[in-house]
CSV table of C-alpha atoms in Angstrom, one decimal:
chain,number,residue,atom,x,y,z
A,1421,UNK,CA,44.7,5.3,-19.6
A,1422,UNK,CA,42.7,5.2,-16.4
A,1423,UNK,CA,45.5,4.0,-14.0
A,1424,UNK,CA,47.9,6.3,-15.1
A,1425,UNK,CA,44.6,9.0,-14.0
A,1426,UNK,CA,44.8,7.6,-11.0
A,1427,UNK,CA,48.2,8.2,-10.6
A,1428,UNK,CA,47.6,11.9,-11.9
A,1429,UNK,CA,44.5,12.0,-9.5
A,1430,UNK,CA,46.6,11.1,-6.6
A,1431,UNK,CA,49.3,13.4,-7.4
A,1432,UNK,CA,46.8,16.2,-7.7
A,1433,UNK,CA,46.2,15.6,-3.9
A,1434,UNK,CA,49.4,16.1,-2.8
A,1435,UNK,CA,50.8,18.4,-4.9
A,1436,UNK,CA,47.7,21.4,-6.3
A,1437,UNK,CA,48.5,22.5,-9.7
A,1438,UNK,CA,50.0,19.1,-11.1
A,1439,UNK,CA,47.1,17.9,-13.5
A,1440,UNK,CA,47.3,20.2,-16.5
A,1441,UNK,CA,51.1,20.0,-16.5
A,1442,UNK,CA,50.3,15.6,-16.8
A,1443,UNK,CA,47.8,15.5,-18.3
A,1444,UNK,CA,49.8,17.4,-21.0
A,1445,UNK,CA,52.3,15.2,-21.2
A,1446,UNK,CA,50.2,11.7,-21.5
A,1447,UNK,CA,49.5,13.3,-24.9
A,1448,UNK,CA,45.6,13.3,-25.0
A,1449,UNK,CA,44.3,14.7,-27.4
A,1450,UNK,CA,40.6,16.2,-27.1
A,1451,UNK,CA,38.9,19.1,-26.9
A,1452,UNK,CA,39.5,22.2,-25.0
A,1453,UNK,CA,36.1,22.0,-23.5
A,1454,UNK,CA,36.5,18.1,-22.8
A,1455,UNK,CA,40.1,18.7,-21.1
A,1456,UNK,CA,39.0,21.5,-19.0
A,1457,UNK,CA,35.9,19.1,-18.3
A,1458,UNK,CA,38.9,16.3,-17.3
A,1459,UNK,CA,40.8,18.2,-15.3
A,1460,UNK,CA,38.4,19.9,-13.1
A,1461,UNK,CA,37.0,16.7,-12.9
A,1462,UNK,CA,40.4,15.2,-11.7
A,1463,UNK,CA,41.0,18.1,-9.4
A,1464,UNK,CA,37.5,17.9,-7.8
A,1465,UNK,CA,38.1,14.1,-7.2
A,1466,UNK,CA,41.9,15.1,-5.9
A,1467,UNK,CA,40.4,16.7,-2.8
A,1468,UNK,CA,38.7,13.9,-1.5
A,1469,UNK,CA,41.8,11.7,-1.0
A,1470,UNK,CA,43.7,13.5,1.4
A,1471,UNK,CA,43.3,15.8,4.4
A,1472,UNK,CA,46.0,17.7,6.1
A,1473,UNK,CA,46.6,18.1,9.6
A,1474,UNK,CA,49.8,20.0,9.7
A,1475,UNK,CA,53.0,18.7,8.2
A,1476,UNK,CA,50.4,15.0,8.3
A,1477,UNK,CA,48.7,13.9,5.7
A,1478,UNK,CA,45.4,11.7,6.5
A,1479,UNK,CA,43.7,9.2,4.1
A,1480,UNK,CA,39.9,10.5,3.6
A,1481,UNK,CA,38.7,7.1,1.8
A,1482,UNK,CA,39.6,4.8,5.2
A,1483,UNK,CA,40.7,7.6,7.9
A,1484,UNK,CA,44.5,6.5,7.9
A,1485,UNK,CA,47.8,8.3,8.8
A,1486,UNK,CA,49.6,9.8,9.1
A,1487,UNK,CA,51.7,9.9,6.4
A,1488,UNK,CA,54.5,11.6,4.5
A,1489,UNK,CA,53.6,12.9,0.6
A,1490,UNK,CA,55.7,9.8,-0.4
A,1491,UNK,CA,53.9,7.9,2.5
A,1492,UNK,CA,50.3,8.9,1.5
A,1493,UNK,CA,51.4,8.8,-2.3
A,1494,UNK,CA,51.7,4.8,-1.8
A,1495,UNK,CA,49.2,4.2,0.5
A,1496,UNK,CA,46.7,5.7,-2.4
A,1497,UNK,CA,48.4,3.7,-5.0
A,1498,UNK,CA,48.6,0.3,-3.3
A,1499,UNK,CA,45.1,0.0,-1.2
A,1500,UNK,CA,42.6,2.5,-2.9
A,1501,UNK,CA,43.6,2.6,-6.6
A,1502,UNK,CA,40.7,0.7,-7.6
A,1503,UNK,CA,38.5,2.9,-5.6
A,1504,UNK,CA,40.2,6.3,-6.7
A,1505,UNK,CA,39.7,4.2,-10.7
A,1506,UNK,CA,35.6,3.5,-9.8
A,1507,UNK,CA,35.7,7.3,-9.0
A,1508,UNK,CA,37.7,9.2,-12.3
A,1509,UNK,CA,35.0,6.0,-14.6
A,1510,UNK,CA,31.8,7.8,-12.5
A,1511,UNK,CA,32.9,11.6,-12.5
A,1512,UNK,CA,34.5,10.9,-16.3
A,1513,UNK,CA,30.9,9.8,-17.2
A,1514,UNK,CA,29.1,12.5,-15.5
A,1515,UNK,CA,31.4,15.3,-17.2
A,1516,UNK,CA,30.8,13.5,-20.5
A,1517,UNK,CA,27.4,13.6,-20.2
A,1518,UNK,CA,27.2,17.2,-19.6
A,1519,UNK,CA,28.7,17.9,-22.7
């Protein structure tokens, strides 16, 4: 479950709007309260990954680029996955507690 919220996550970043439509279609079922808490949660995390210079796109977690979406897509994927991972666990438990 938490990769394929990295993967979400990391579309999110590149792409605004993304994370209702996926999350959606993993088939979660929760809450309201507890997926609004998930994707706010996703979004928030979403801009921290990337920043834009441009048509460029710039890693924010090592300062990187720059790169294409598809570029910056695999870059996220392949070296900061388990950070991104360590992140959604953190934010997920923070959001949790809240409720």
């Amino acid at each position: 479950m938490i990769p394929q919220l990295v993967r979400i996550c990391i579309k999110e970043a590149l792409e605004p709007g993304v994370v209702s439509r996926e999350i959606e279609d993993l088939g979660i079922r929760v809450d309201s309260e507890v997926r609004r808490g998930i994707v706010r949660a996703l979004e928030e995390i979403a801009t921290t990954l990337v920043s834009r210079k441009g048509p460029s796109l710039y890693c924010r977690l090592c300062r990187k680029g720059p790169y294409t979406k598809r570029g910056a897509y695999l870059h996220l994927l392949r070296i900061h996955s388990e950070d991104i991972m360590s992140i959604v666990r953190e934010e997920f438990d923070r959001v949790i507690g809240q409720l």
